[in-house]
Tab-separated table of C-alpha atoms in Angstrom:
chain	number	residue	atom	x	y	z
A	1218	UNK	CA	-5.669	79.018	-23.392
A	1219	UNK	CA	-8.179	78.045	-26.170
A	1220	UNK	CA	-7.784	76.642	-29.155
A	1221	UNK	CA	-10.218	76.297	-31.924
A	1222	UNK	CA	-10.239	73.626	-34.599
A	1223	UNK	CA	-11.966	74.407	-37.755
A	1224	UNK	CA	-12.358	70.920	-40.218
A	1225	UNK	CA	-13.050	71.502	-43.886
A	1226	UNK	CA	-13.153	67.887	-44.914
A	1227	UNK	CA	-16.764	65.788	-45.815
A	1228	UNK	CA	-16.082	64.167	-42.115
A	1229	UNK	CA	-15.873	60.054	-43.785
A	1230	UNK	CA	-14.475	57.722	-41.460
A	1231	UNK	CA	-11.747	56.655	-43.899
A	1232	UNK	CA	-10.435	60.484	-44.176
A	1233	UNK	CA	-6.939	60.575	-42.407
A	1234	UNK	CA	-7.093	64.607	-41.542
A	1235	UNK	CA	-9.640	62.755	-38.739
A	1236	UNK	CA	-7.016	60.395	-36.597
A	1237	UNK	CA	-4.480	63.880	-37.010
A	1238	UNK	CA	-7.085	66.005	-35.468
A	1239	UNK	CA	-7.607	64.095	-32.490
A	1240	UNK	CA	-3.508	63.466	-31.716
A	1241	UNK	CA	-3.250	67.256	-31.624
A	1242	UNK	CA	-6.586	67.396	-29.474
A	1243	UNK	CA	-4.896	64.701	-27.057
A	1244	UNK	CA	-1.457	66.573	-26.586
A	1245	UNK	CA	-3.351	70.130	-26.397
A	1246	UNK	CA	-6.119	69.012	-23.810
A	1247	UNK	CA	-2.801	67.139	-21.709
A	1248	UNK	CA	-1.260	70.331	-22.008
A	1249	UNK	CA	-4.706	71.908	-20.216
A	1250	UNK	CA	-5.583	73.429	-23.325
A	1251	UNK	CA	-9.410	73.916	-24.207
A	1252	UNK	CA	-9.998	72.526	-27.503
A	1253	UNK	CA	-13.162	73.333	-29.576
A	1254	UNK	CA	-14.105	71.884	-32.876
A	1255	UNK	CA	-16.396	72.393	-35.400
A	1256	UNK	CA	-17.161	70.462	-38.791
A	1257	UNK	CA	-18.011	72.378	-41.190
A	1258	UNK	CA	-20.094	69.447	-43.191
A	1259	UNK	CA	-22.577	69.581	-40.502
A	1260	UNK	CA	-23.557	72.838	-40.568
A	1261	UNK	CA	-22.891	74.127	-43.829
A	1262	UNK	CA	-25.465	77.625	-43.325
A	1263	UNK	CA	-23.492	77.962	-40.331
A	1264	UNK	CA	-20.661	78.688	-41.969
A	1265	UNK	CA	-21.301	82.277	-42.750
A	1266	UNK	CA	-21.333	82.603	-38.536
A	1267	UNK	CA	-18.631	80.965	-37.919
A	1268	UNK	CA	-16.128	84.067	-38.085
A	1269	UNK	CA	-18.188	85.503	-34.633
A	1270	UNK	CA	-16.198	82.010	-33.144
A	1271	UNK	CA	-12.760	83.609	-33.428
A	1272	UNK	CA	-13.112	85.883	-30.713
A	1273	UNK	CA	-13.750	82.928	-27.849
A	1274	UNK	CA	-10.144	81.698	-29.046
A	1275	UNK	CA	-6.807	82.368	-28.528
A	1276	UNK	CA	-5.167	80.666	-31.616
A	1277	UNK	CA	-6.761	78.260	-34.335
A	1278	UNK	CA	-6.147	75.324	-36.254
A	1279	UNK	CA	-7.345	75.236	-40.355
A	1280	UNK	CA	-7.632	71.265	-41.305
A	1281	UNK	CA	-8.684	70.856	-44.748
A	1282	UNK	CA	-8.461	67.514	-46.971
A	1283	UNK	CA	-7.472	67.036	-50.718
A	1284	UNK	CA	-9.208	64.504	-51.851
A	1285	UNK	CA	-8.488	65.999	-55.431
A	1286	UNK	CA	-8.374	69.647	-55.738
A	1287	UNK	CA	-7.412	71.990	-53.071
A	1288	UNK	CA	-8.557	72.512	-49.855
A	1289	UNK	CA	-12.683	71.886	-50.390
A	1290	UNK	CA	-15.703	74.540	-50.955
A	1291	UNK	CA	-16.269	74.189	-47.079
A	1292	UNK	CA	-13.128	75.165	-45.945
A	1293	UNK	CA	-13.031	77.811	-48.777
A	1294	UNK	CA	-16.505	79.246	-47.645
A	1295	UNK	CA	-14.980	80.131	-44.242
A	1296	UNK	CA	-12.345	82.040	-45.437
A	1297	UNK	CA	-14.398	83.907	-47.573
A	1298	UNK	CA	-16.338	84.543	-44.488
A	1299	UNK	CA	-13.776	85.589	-42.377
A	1300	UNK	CA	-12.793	88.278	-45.472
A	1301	UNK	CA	-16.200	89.672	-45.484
A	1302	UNK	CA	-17.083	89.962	-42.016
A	1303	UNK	CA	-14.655	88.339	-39.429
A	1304	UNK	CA	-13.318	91.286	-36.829
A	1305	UNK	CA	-9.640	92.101	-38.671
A	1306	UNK	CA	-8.703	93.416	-35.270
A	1307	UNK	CA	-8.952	90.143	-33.457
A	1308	UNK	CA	-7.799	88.452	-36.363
A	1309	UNK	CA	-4.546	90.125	-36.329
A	1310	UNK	CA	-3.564	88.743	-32.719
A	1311	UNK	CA	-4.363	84.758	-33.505
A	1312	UNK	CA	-1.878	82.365	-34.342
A	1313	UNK	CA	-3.199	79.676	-36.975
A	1314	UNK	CA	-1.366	76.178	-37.722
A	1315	UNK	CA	-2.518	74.750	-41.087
A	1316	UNK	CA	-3.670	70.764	-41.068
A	1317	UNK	CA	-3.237	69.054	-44.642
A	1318	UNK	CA	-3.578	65.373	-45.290
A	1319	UNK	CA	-3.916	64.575	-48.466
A	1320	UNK	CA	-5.122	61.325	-50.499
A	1321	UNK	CA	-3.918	62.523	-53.670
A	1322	UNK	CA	-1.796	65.598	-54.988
A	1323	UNK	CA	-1.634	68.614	-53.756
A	1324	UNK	CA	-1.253	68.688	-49.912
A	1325	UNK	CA	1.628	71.561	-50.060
A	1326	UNK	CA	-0.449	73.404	-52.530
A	1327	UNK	CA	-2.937	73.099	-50.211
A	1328	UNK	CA	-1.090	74.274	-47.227
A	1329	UNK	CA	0.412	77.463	-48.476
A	1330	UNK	CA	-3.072	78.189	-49.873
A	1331	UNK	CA	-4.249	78.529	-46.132
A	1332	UNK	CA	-0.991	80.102	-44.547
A	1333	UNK	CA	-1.418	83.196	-47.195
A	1334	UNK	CA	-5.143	83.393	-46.893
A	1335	UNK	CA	-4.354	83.629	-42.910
A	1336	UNK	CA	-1.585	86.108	-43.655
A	1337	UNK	CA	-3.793	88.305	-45.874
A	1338	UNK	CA	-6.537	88.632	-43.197
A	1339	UNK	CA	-4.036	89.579	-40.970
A	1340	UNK	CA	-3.217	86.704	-38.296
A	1341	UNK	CA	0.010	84.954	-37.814
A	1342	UNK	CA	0.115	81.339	-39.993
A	1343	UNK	CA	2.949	79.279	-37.960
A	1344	UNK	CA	4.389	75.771	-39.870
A	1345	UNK	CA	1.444	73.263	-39.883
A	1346	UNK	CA	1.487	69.995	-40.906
A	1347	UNK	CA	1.371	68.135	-44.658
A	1348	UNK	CA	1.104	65.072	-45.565
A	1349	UNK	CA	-0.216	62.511	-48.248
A	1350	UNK	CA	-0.827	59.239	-46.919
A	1351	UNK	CA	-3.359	56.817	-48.364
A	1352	UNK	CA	-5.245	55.774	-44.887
A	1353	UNK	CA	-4.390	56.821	-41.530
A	1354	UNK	CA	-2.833	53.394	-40.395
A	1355	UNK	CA	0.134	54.856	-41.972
A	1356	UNK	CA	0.231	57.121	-39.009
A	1357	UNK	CA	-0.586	54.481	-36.439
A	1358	UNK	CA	1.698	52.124	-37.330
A	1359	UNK	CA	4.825	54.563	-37.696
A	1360	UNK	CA	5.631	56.330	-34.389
A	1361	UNK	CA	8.300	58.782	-35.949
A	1362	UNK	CA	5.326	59.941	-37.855
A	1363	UNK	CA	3.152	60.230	-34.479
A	1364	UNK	CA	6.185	61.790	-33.114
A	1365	UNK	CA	5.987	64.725	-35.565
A	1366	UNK	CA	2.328	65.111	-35.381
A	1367	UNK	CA	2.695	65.408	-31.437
A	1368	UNK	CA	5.453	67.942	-31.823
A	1369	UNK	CA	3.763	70.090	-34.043
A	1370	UNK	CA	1.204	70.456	-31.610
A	1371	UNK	CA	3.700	71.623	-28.869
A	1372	UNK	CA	4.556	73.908	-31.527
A	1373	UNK	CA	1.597	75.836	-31.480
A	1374	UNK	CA	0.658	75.481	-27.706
A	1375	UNK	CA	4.068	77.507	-27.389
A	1376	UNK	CA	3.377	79.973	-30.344
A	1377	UNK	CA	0.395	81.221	-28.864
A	1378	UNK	CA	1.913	81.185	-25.428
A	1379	UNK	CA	5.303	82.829	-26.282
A	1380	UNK	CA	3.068	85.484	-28.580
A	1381	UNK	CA	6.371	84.392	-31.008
A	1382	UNK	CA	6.886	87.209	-33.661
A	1383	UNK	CA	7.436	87.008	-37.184
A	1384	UNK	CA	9.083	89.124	-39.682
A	1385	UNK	CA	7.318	90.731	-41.855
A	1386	UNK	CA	6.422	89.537	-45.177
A	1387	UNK	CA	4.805	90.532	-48.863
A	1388	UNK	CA	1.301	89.701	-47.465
A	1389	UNK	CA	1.421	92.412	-44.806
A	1390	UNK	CA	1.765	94.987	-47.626
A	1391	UNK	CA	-1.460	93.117	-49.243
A	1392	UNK	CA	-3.281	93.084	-46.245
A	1393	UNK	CA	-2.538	96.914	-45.919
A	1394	UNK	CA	-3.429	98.452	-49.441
A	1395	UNK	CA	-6.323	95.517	-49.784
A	1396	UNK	CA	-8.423	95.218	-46.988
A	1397	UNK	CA	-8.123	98.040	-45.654
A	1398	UNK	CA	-9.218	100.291	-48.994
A	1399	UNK	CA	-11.666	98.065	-50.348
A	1400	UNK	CA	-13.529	96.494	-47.589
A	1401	UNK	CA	-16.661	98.148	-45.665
A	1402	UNK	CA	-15.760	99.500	-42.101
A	1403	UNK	CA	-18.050	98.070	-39.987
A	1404	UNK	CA	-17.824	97.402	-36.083
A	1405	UNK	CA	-16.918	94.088	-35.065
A	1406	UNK	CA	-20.912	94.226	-33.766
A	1407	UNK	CA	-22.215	94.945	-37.236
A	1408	UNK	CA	-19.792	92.377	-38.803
A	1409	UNK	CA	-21.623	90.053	-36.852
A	1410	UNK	CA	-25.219	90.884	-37.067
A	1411	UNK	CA	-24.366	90.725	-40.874
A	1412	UNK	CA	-23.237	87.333	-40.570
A	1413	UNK	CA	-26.208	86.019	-38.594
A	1414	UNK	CA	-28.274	87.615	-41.995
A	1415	UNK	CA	-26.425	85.954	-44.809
A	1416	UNK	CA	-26.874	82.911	-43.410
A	1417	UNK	CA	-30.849	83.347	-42.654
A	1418	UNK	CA	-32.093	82.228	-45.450
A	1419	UNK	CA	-35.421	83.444	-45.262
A	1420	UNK	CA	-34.058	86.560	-44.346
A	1421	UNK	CA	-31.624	86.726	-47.549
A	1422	UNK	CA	-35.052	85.260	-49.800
A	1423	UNK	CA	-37.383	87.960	-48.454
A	1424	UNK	CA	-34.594	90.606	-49.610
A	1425	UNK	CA	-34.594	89.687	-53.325
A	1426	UNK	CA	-37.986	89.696	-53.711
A	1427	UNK	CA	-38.184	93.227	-52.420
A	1428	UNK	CA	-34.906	93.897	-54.936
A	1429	UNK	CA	-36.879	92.451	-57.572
A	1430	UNK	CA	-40.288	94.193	-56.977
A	1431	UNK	CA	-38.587	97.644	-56.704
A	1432	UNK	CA	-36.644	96.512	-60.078
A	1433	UNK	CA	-39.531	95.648	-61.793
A	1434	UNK	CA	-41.761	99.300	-60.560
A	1435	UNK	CA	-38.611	101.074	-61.681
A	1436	UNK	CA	-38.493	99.448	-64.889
A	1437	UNK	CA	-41.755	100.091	-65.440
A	1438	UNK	CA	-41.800	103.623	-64.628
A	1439	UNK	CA	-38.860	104.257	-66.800
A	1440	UNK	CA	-41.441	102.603	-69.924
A	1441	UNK	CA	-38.791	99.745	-70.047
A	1442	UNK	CA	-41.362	97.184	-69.934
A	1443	UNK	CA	-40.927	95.852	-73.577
A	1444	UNK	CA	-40.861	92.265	-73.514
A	1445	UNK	CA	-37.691	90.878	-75.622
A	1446	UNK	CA	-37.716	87.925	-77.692
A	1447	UNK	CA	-35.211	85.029	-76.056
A	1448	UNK	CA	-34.966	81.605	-77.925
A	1449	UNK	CA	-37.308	78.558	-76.796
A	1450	UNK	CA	-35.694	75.792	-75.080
A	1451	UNK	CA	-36.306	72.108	-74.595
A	1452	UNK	CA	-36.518	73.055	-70.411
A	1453	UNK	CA	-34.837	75.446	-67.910
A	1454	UNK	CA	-31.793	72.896	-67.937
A	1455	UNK	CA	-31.139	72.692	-71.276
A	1456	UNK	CA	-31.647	76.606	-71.800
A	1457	UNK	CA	-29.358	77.047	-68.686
A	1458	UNK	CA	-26.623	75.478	-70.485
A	1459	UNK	CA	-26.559	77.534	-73.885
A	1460	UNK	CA	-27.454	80.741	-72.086
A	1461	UNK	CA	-24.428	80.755	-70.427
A	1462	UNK	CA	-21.766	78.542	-72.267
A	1463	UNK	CA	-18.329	80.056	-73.008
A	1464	UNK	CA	-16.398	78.507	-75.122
A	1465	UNK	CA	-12.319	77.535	-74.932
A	1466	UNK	CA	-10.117	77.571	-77.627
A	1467	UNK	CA	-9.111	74.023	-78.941
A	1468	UNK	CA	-11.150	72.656	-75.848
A	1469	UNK	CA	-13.512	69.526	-77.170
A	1470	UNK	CA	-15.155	66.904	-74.887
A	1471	UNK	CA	-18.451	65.311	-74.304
A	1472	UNK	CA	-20.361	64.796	-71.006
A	1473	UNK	CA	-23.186	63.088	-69.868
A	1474	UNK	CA	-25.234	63.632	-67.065
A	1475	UNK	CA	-27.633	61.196	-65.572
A	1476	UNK	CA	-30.639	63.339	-63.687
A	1477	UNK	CA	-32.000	60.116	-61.932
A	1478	UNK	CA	-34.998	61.394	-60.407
A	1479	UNK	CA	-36.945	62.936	-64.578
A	1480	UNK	CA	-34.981	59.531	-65.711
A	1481	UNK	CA	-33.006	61.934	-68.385
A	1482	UNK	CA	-29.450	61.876	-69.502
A	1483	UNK	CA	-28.397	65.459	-70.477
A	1484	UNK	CA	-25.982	64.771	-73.138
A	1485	UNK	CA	-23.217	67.822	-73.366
A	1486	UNK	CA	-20.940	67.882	-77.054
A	1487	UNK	CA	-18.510	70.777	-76.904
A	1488	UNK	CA	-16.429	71.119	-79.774
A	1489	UNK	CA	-13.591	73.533	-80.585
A	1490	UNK	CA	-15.082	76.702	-82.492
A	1491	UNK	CA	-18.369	74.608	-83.285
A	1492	UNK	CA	-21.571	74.991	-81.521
A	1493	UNK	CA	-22.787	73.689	-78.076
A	1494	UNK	CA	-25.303	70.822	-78.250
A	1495	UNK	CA	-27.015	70.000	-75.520
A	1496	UNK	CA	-29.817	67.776	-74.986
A	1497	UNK	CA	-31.945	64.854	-73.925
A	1498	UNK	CA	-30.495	61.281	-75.054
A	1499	UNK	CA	-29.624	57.966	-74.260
A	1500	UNK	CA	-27.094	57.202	-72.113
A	1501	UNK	CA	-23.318	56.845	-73.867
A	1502	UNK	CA	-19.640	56.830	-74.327
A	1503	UNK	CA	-18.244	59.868	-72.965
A	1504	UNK	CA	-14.750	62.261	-71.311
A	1505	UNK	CA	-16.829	62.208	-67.775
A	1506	UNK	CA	-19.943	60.981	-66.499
A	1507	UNK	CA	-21.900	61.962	-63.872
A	1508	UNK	CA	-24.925	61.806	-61.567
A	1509	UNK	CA	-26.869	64.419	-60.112
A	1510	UNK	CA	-30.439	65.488	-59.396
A	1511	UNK	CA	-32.467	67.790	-61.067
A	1512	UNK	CA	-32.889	70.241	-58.061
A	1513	UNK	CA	-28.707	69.978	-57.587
A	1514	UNK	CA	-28.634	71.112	-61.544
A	1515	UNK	CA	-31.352	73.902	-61.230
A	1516	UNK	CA	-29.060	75.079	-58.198
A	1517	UNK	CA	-25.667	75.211	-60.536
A	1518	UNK	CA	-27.845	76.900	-63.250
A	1519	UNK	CA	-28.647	79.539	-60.601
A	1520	UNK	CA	-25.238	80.228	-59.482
A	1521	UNK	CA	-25.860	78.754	-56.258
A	1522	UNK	CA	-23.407	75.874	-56.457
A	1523	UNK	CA	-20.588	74.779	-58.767
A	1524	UNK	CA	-20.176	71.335	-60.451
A	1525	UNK	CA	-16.677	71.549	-58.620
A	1526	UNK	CA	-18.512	71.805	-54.711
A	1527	UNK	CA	-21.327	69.278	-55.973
A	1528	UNK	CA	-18.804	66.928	-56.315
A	1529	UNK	CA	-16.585	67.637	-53.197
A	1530	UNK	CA	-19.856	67.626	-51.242
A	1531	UNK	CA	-21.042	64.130	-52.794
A	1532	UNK	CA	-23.798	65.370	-54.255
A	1533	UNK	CA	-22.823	65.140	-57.526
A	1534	UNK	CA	-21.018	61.504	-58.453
A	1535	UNK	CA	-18.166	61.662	-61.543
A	1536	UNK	CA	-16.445	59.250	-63.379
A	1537	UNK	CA	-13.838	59.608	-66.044
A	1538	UNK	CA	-11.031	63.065	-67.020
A	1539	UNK	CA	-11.040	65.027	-63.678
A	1540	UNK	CA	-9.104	67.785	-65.449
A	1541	UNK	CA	-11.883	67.434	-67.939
A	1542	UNK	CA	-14.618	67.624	-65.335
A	1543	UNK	CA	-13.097	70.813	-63.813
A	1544	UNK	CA	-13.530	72.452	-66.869
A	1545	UNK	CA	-17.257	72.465	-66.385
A	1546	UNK	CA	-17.385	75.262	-64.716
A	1547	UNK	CA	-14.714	77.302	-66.440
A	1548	UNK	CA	-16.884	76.877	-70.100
A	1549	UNK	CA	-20.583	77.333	-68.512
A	1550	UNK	CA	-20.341	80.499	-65.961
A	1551	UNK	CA	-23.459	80.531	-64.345
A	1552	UNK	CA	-23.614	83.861	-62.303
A	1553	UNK	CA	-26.626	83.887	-59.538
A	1554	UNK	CA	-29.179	85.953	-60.534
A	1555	UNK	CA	-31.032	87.497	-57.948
């Protein structure tokens, strides 16, 4: 038997998903189970491969942490993956337990979010575990809580054994009218080679500039050439921000953003059914702060990242409203533009 572990989390020392992993690696590889892990944070253009993994395995295991908003961009990326071009076939026949320690709210959020994800792709999601402890000595020092953590294991060494069936549910009808009308039939072979291109990036980088060079002879040929008139910004930051600001109803706040490395603050005013302002000031009073290069903005202004993954990856330091910082990316929608 072979089990795969796939962790979601930013791998820190401190994160408690980390001591839960390797209990359920201990009792698996005593029960002569082959264990294989992979961390998503070290690989992150990996990720869109990772799906071709599934087929070595027999069942899976999904540990994500909440550090403060569901289950991570990481963890999210794979499932996304799996949707788009992970063999549904082999899918259907895994078992998958979901991990969830959390050091804030949310861990049974969390959990169901994985269990109907699995469901929807078609696999079998068994009871996992969730928990919210603040550090993992919480574990070591209770053995009732090892005790669980050991059994739960068990638990899915004898699910995938037993090939335990479950009645049917809601999600099967979703996976039925869903995947199977909307998403592209390809072999499990062409899922894969597909796979292997998203995450080339010189591959993906070499097919939008042939999109945009047969765009722009098109264009042309169609006498659509005409130049229109767009409004003069301060710099491709600033202009990032108003081009694609959408305003909430009786939502106000104000954000500043250090860019350390052009020694700029980007200072952001939103105000209910006023105007954006945004631009260049000194540092001040404000709902959230933050910290972030200027390449890390020029990547959210493309649509390549979100403040929301920026700041689960590290990249991207915040202080002050979280609720308020999540709204960043619900008023400016930046769309990638290829």
């Amino acid at each position: 038997m072979k089990i795969n572990i796939y962790y979601g989390g930013r791998g820190l020392l401190e994160d408690p998903t980390l001591f839960v992993i390797d209990r359920i690696v201990q009792v698996l590889e005593e029960l002569r189970v082959e264990v294989k892990r992979y961390n998503m944070y070290e690989d992150k253009s990996g990720i869109a491969t990772l799906p071709n993994t599934l087929k070595e395995c027999d069942g899976l295991i999904l540990a994500s942490s909440v550090e403060w908003f569901g289950i991570g961009g990481y963890m999210q990326q794979f499932l996304d993956m799996c949707w788009l071009y992970g063999d549904k076939e082999k899918i259907s026949g895994l078992y998958m337990m979901p991990v969830v320690v959390a050091t804030a709210y949310g861990e049974l959020d969390a959990e169901l979010s994985l269990k109907k994800a699995w469901d929807i792709l078609g696999g079998t999601s068994i009871n996992g575990i969730a928990s919210y402890v603040e550090t993992a000595e919480v574990f070591e020092r209770n053995s009732a809580f090892l005790s669980l953590i050991e059994k739960k294991a068990e638990d899915l060494y004898r699910s995938v054994n037993q090939k335990q069936v479950k009645l049917p549910t809601s999600n099967t009808a979703v996976k039925n009218n869903i995947i199977k009308k909307h998403n592209i039939k390809l072999t499990p072979q062409e899922s894969e080679q597909l796979s292997k291109f998203v995450a080339d990036d010189g591959y993906v980088k070499k097919q939008k500039e042939d999109i945009e060079e047969l765009a722009a002879m098109f264009k042309h040929m169609l006498g659509d050439d005409e130049k229109k008139e767009e409004p003069v910004y301060e710099d491709d930051i600033v202009g990032g921000f108003f081009k694609n600001y959408y305003p909430e109803k009786d939502f106000s706040a104000k954000y500043v953003i250090v860019i350390p490395d052009i020694s700029k603050n980007l200072i952001i005013d939103v105000k209910s059914g006023e105007e954006l302002s945004c631009e260049y000031g000194e540092d001040q009073e404000a709902d959230v702060k933050l910290k972030a290069e200027s390449s890390m903005m020029r990547d959210i202004i493309a649509g390549r990242m979100t403040f929301q993954k920026g700041f689960m990856s590290g990249e991207i330091t915040a202080k002050g409203n979280f609720k308020t910082l999540r709204m960043l990316d619900q008023i400016f929608r930046f769309r990638y533009k290829k």
